[in-house]
């Protein structure tokens, strides 16, 4: 590690990654935002899924001030985050064959909907099967993943494929295998992961594109306002009433 504090070096690394995705994924971001706007305009519903820490970026676009009211979290009990005990159970569940099928069978997802699947490695059974089976249902799938894993690691799904192989659109987070940006001679392992920063930024860039694309078509994007600003609750109540049949986190 060169000159600069660890904090400076982490910010440099994160900013560098954000600049890369801004430049190299611009076309895919536009395509993803357009796909979601198409889905909203056609009466479809929007869902986001991520397991473990990849779920953080999915949760960040659900019931979010300044975000689309129609984004729903597709949750897998025990795999959403470190709230499960032991936390290692979540990692184990990501490798269970058939779990994605069970989740989809009991979910409201249907043909014409769109699903964003976030998985840093894209190699485990859960995200691979989630994408494969969702597309079989007629759901459009956007994958947010690090493509590097597909060339530098092996798949843990029986098909030998990765998330990126079963998506309509792929957003590459550019995160290096191992998800740690810094090294020090005095520390035996790499540290300081940036995947959450980058993936959340990618998701918000897509959401912004979706909102602007809807507005360009003369459709008011169903956005939520902060409940901590005057009039926010009334605004959100109107949006949720208008789109209640496509919002599942209230039920």
CSV table of N, CA and C in Angstrom, one decimal, residues 111-215:
chain,number,residue,atom,x,y,z
A,111,UNK,N,-45.3,-13.4,-15.0
A,111,UNK,CA,-44.9,-13.0,-16.3
A,111,UNK,C,-45.2,-11.5,-16.4
A,112,UNK,N,-44.2,-10.8,-17.0
A,112,UNK,CA,-44.4,-9.3,-17.2
A,112,UNK,C,-43.7,-8.5,-16.1
A,113,UNK,N,-43.3,-9.1,-15.0
A,113,UNK,CA,-42.6,-8.4,-14.0
A,113,UNK,C,-41.1,-8.3,-14.3
A,114,UNK,N,-40.4,-7.5,-13.5
A,114,UNK,CA,-39.0,-7.4,-13.6
A,114,UNK,C,-38.3,-7.7,-12.2
A,115,UNK,N,-37.2,-8.4,-12.3
A,115,UNK,CA,-36.5,-8.8,-11.1
A,115,UNK,C,-35.0,-8.4,-11.2
A,116,UNK,N,-34.5,-7.6,-10.2
A,116,UNK,CA,-33.1,-7.3,-10.2
A,116,UNK,C,-32.5,-8.3,-9.2
A,117,UNK,N,-31.5,-9.0,-9.6
A,117,UNK,CA,-30.8,-10.0,-8.8
A,117,UNK,C,-29.4,-9.5,-8.5
A,118,UNK,N,-29.0,-9.3,-7.3
A,118,UNK,CA,-27.7,-8.8,-6.9
A,118,UNK,C,-26.9,-9.9,-6.3
A,119,UNK,N,-25.8,-10.2,-6.8
A,119,UNK,CA,-24.9,-11.2,-6.3
A,119,UNK,C,-23.5,-10.9,-6.7
A,120,UNK,N,-22.6,-10.6,-5.7
A,120,UNK,CA,-21.3,-10.2,-6.1
A,120,UNK,C,-20.6,-11.3,-6.9
A,121,UNK,N,-20.6,-12.5,-6.4
A,121,UNK,CA,-19.9,-13.6,-7.1
A,121,UNK,C,-20.7,-14.2,-8.2
A,122,UNK,N,-22.0,-14.2,-8.1
A,122,UNK,CA,-22.9,-14.8,-9.0
A,122,UNK,C,-22.7,-16.3,-9.2
A,123,UNK,N,-22.0,-17.0,-8.3
A,123,UNK,CA,-21.6,-18.3,-8.5
A,123,UNK,C,-22.4,-19.3,-7.7
A,124,UNK,N,-23.2,-18.9,-6.7
A,124,UNK,CA,-23.9,-19.8,-5.9
A,124,UNK,C,-25.2,-20.2,-6.5
A,125,UNK,N,-25.7,-21.3,-6.0
A,125,UNK,CA,-27.0,-21.9,-6.5
A,125,UNK,C,-28.1,-20.9,-6.5
A,126,UNK,N,-28.3,-20.2,-5.3
A,126,UNK,CA,-29.5,-19.4,-5.1
A,126,UNK,C,-29.6,-18.3,-6.2
A,127,UNK,N,-28.7,-17.4,-6.4
A,127,UNK,CA,-28.9,-16.4,-7.5
A,127,UNK,C,-29.0,-17.0,-8.9
A,128,UNK,N,-28.2,-18.1,-9.2
A,128,UNK,CA,-28.2,-18.7,-10.5
A,128,UNK,C,-29.6,-19.2,-10.8
A,129,UNK,N,-30.1,-20.0,-9.8
A,129,UNK,CA,-31.5,-20.6,-10.0
A,129,UNK,C,-32.6,-19.6,-10.0
A,130,UNK,N,-32.4,-18.5,-9.2
A,130,UNK,CA,-33.4,-17.5,-9.1
A,130,UNK,C,-33.5,-16.8,-10.5
A,131,UNK,N,-32.4,-16.5,-11.2
A,131,UNK,CA,-32.5,-15.9,-12.5
A,131,UNK,C,-33.0,-16.9,-13.5
A,132,UNK,N,-32.5,-18.1,-13.5
A,132,UNK,CA,-32.9,-19.1,-14.5
A,132,UNK,C,-34.4,-19.4,-14.4
A,133,UNK,N,-34.9,-19.6,-13.2
A,133,UNK,CA,-36.3,-19.9,-13.0
A,133,UNK,C,-37.3,-18.7,-13.2
A,134,UNK,N,-36.8,-17.5,-12.8
A,134,UNK,CA,-37.6,-16.3,-13.0
A,134,UNK,C,-37.8,-16.1,-14.5
A,135,UNK,N,-36.8,-16.2,-15.3
A,135,UNK,CA,-36.9,-16.1,-16.8
A,135,UNK,C,-37.9,-17.1,-17.4
A,136,UNK,N,-37.8,-18.3,-16.8
A,136,UNK,CA,-38.7,-19.3,-17.3
A,136,UNK,C,-40.2,-19.0,-17.0
A,137,UNK,N,-40.4,-18.1,-16.0
A,137,UNK,CA,-41.8,-17.7,-15.7
A,137,UNK,C,-42.2,-16.5,-16.6
A,138,UNK,N,-41.3,-16.0,-17.3
A,138,UNK,CA,-41.6,-14.8,-18.2
A,138,UNK,C,-41.2,-13.5,-17.5
A,139,UNK,N,-40.4,-13.5,-16.5
A,139,UNK,CA,-39.9,-12.4,-15.8
A,139,UNK,C,-38.6,-11.9,-16.4
A,140,UNK,N,-38.5,-10.6,-16.6
A,140,UNK,CA,-37.3,-10.0,-17.1
A,140,UNK,C,-36.3,-9.9,-16.0
A,141,UNK,N,-35.0,-10.2,-16.2
A,141,UNK,CA,-34.0,-10.3,-15.1
A,141,UNK,C,-32.9,-9.4,-15.4
A,142,UNK,N,-32.5,-8.5,-14.4
A,142,UNK,CA,-31.3,-7.7,-14.5
A,142,UNK,C,-30.4,-8.2,-13.4
A,143,UNK,N,-29.2,-8.6,-13.8
A,143,UNK,CA,-28.2,-9.1,-12.9
A,143,UNK,C,-27.2,-8.0,-12.5
A,144,UNK,N,-26.9,-7.9,-11.2
A,144,UNK,CA,-25.8,-7.0,-10.8
A,144,UNK,C,-24.7,-7.8,-10.1
A,145,UNK,N,-23.6,-7.9,-10.7
A,145,UNK,CA,-22.6,-8.9,-10.3
A,145,UNK,C,-21.2,-8.4,-10.7
A,146,UNK,N,-20.2,-9.1,-10.2
A,146,UNK,CA,-18.8,-8.9,-10.6
A,146,UNK,C,-18.5,-9.9,-11.7
A,147,UNK,N,-18.3,-9.5,-12.9
A,147,UNK,CA,-18.1,-10.5,-14.0
A,147,UNK,C,-16.8,-11.2,-13.8
A,148,UNK,N,-15.8,-10.6,-13.1
A,148,UNK,CA,-14.5,-11.2,-12.8
A,148,UNK,C,-14.7,-12.6,-12.2
A,149,UNK,N,-15.7,-12.8,-11.3
A,149,UNK,CA,-15.8,-14.1,-10.7
A,149,UNK,C,-16.1,-15.2,-11.7
A,150,UNK,N,-16.8,-14.8,-12.8
A,150,UNK,CA,-17.2,-15.8,-13.8
A,150,UNK,C,-16.0,-16.3,-14.6
A,151,UNK,N,-14.9,-15.6,-14.5
A,151,UNK,CA,-13.7,-16.0,-15.3
A,151,UNK,C,-12.6,-16.5,-14.3
A,152,UNK,N,-12.7,-16.1,-13.0
A,152,UNK,CA,-11.6,-16.5,-12.1
A,152,UNK,C,-12.0,-17.4,-11.0
A,153,UNK,N,-13.3,-17.8,-11.0
A,153,UNK,CA,-13.7,-18.8,-10.0
A,153,UNK,C,-14.6,-19.9,-10.7
A,154,UNK,N,-15.0,-20.9,-10.0
A,154,UNK,CA,-15.9,-21.9,-10.6
A,154,UNK,C,-17.3,-21.8,-10.1
A,155,UNK,N,-18.3,-22.1,-10.9
A,155,UNK,CA,-19.7,-22.1,-10.4
A,155,UNK,C,-19.9,-23.1,-9.3
A,156,UNK,N,-20.8,-22.8,-8.4
A,156,UNK,CA,-21.3,-23.7,-7.4
A,156,UNK,C,-22.7,-24.3,-7.8
A,157,UNK,N,-23.1,-23.9,-9.0
A,157,UNK,CA,-24.4,-24.5,-9.4
A,157,UNK,C,-24.2,-25.7,-10.3
A,158,UNK,N,-25.1,-26.6,-10.3
A,158,UNK,CA,-24.9,-27.9,-11.0
A,158,UNK,C,-24.7,-27.7,-12.5
A,159,UNK,N,-25.3,-26.6,-13.0
A,159,UNK,CA,-25.1,-26.3,-14.5
A,159,UNK,C,-23.8,-25.8,-14.8
A,160,UNK,N,-23.0,-25.4,-13.9
A,160,UNK,CA,-21.7,-24.8,-14.2
A,160,UNK,C,-21.8,-23.4,-14.6
A,161,UNK,N,-22.9,-22.8,-14.5
A,161,UNK,CA,-23.1,-21.4,-15.0
A,161,UNK,C,-23.1,-20.4,-13.9
A,162,UNK,N,-23.1,-19.1,-14.2
A,162,UNK,CA,-23.1,-18.0,-13.3
A,162,UNK,C,-24.4,-17.2,-13.5
A,163,UNK,N,-24.6,-16.3,-12.6
A,163,UNK,CA,-25.8,-15.4,-12.7
A,163,UNK,C,-25.8,-14.7,-14.0
A,164,UNK,N,-24.6,-14.2,-14.4
A,164,UNK,CA,-24.6,-13.4,-15.7
A,164,UNK,C,-25.1,-14.1,-16.9
A,165,UNK,N,-25.1,-15.5,-16.8
A,165,UNK,CA,-25.5,-16.3,-18.0
A,165,UNK,C,-27.0,-16.4,-18.1
A,166,UNK,N,-27.8,-15.9,-17.1
A,166,UNK,CA,-29.2,-16.0,-17.2
A,166,UNK,C,-29.9,-14.7,-17.0
A,167,UNK,N,-29.4,-13.6,-17.5
A,167,UNK,CA,-30.0,-12.3,-17.4
A,167,UNK,C,-30.3,-11.7,-18.7
A,168,UNK,N,-31.3,-10.8,-18.7
A,168,UNK,CA,-31.5,-10.0,-19.9
A,168,UNK,C,-30.5,-8.8,-20.0
A,169,UNK,N,-30.1,-8.3,-18.9
A,169,UNK,CA,-29.1,-7.2,-18.8
A,169,UNK,C,-28.2,-7.5,-17.6
A,170,UNK,N,-26.9,-7.3,-17.8
A,170,UNK,CA,-25.9,-7.5,-16.7
A,170,UNK,C,-25.2,-6.2,-16.5
A,171,UNK,N,-25.2,-5.8,-15.2
A,171,UNK,CA,-24.4,-4.7,-14.7
A,171,UNK,C,-23.2,-5.2,-14.0
A,172,UNK,N,-22.0,-4.9,-14.5
A,172,UNK,CA,-20.8,-5.4,-13.9
A,172,UNK,C,-20.2,-4.4,-12.9
A,173,UNK,N,-20.1,-4.8,-11.6
A,173,UNK,CA,-19.7,-3.9,-10.5
A,173,UNK,C,-18.2,-3.7,-10.6
A,174,UNK,N,-17.4,-4.5,-11.3
A,174,UNK,CA,-16.0,-4.4,-11.5
A,174,UNK,C,-15.2,-4.7,-10.2
A,175,UNK,N,-15.9,-5.3,-9.2
A,175,UNK,CA,-15.2,-5.6,-7.9
A,175,UNK,C,-14.3,-6.8,-8.2
A,176,UNK,N,-13.1,-6.7,-7.7
A,176,UNK,CA,-12.1,-7.8,-7.8
A,176,UNK,C,-12.5,-9.0,-6.9
A,177,UNK,N,-12.1,-10.2,-7.4
A,177,UNK,CA,-12.4,-11.4,-6.6
A,177,UNK,C,-11.8,-11.3,-5.2
A,178,UNK,N,-12.7,-11.5,-4.2
A,178,UNK,CA,-12.2,-11.4,-2.8
A,178,UNK,C,-12.8,-10.1,-2.1
A,179,UNK,N,-13.3,-9.2,-2.9
A,179,UNK,CA,-14.0,-8.0,-2.4
A,179,UNK,C,-13.2,-7.3,-1.2
A,180,UNK,N,-11.9,-7.0,-1.5
A,180,UNK,CA,-11.2,-6.2,-0.5
A,180,UNK,C,-10.2,-5.3,-1.3
A,181,UNK,N,-10.2,-4.1,-1.0
A,181,UNK,CA,-9.4,-3.1,-1.8
A,181,UNK,C,-8.0,-2.8,-1.3
A,182,UNK,N,-7.8,-3.1,0.0
A,182,UNK,CA,-6.5,-2.6,0.6
A,182,UNK,C,-5.7,-3.8,1.1
A,183,UNK,N,-4.4,-3.6,1.1
A,183,UNK,CA,-3.4,-4.6,1.7
A,183,UNK,C,-2.4,-3.8,2.5
A,184,UNK,N,-1.9,-4.4,3.6
A,184,UNK,CA,-0.8,-3.8,4.4
A,184,UNK,C,0.1,-5.0,4.8
A,185,UNK,N,1.4,-4.7,4.8
A,185,UNK,CA,2.4,-5.7,5.2
A,185,UNK,C,2.1,-6.2,6.7
A,186,UNK,N,1.5,-5.4,7.5
A,186,UNK,CA,1.3,-5.7,8.9
A,186,UNK,C,0.0,-6.5,9.1
A,187,UNK,N,-0.8,-6.6,8.0
A,187,UNK,CA,-2.1,-7.3,8.2
A,187,UNK,C,-2.1,-8.5,7.2
A,188,UNK,N,-2.4,-9.7,7.7
A,188,UNK,CA,-2.2,-10.9,6.9
A,188,UNK,C,-3.3,-11.1,5.8
A,189,UNK,N,-4.4,-10.4,5.8
A,189,UNK,CA,-5.4,-10.5,4.8
A,189,UNK,C,-5.8,-9.2,4.2
A,190,UNK,N,-6.2,-9.2,2.9
A,190,UNK,CA,-6.7,-8.0,2.3
A,190,UNK,C,-8.0,-7.5,3.1
A,191,UNK,N,-8.2,-6.2,3.0
A,191,UNK,CA,-9.3,-5.6,3.8
A,191,UNK,C,-10.0,-4.5,3.1
A,192,UNK,N,-11.1,-4.0,3.7
A,192,UNK,CA,-11.8,-2.8,3.2
A,192,UNK,C,-12.6,-3.1,1.9
A,193,UNK,N,-13.7,-3.8,2.0
A,193,UNK,CA,-14.5,-4.1,0.8
A,193,UNK,C,-15.3,-2.9,0.3
A,194,UNK,N,-15.5,-2.8,-1.0
A,194,UNK,CA,-16.2,-1.6,-1.6
A,194,UNK,C,-17.4,-2.1,-2.4
A,195,UNK,N,-17.8,-3.3,-2.3
A,195,UNK,CA,-18.9,-3.8,-3.2
A,195,UNK,C,-20.2,-3.1,-2.8
A,196,UNK,N,-20.4,-2.9,-1.5
A,196,UNK,CA,-21.7,-2.3,-1.2
A,196,UNK,C,-21.8,-0.8,-1.7
A,197,UNK,N,-20.7,-0.1,-1.6
A,197,UNK,CA,-20.7,1.3,-2.1
A,197,UNK,C,-21.0,1.3,-3.6
A,198,UNK,N,-20.3,0.5,-4.3
A,198,UNK,CA,-20.4,0.5,-5.8
A,198,UNK,C,-21.8,-0.1,-6.2
A,199,UNK,N,-22.2,-1.2,-5.6
A,199,UNK,CA,-23.4,-1.8,-6.1
A,199,UNK,C,-24.6,-0.9,-5.7
A,200,UNK,N,-24.6,-0.3,-4.6
A,200,UNK,CA,-25.7,0.6,-4.2
A,200,UNK,C,-25.7,1.8,-5.2
A,201,UNK,N,-24.6,2.3,-5.6
A,201,UNK,CA,-24.5,3.4,-6.6
A,201,UNK,C,-25.1,3.0,-7.9
A,202,UNK,N,-24.7,1.8,-8.3
A,202,UNK,CA,-25.3,1.2,-9.6
A,202,UNK,C,-26.8,1.1,-9.5
A,203,UNK,N,-27.3,0.6,-8.4
A,203,UNK,CA,-28.8,0.5,-8.3
A,203,UNK,C,-29.4,1.9,-8.3
A,204,UNK,N,-28.9,2.9,-7.6
A,204,UNK,CA,-29.5,4.2,-7.6
A,204,UNK,C,-29.4,4.8,-9.0
A,205,UNK,N,-28.3,4.6,-9.7
A,205,UNK,CA,-28.2,5.1,-11.1
A,205,UNK,C,-29.3,4.5,-12.0
A,206,UNK,N,-29.6,3.2,-11.8
A,206,UNK,CA,-30.7,2.6,-12.5
A,206,UNK,C,-32.0,3.2,-12.1
A,207,UNK,N,-32.2,3.4,-10.8
A,207,UNK,CA,-33.5,4.0,-10.4
A,207,UNK,C,-33.7,5.4,-10.9
A,208,UNK,N,-32.7,6.2,-10.9
A,208,UNK,CA,-32.7,7.5,-11.5
A,208,UNK,C,-33.1,7.5,-13.0
A,209,UNK,N,-32.5,6.6,-13.7
A,209,UNK,CA,-32.8,6.4,-15.1
A,209,UNK,C,-34.2,6.0,-15.3
A,210,UNK,N,-34.7,5.1,-14.5
A,210,UNK,CA,-36.1,4.6,-14.6
A,210,UNK,C,-37.0,5.8,-14.4
A,211,UNK,N,-36.8,6.6,-13.4
A,211,UNK,CA,-37.7,7.7,-13.1
A,211,UNK,C,-37.7,8.7,-14.2
A,212,UNK,N,-36.5,9.1,-14.7
A,212,UNK,CA,-36.4,10.1,-15.8
A,212,UNK,C,-37.0,9.5,-17.1
A,213,UNK,N,-36.9,8.2,-17.4
A,213,UNK,CA,-37.4,7.6,-18.6
A,213,UNK,C,-38.9,7.7,-18.5
A,214,UNK,N,-39.5,7.4,-17.4
A,214,UNK,CA,-41.0,7.4,-17.3
A,214,UNK,C,-41.5,8.9,-17.5
A,215,UNK,N,-40.8,9.8,-16.9
A,215,UNK,CA,-41.2,11.2,-17.0
A,215,UNK,C,-41.1,11.7,-18.5
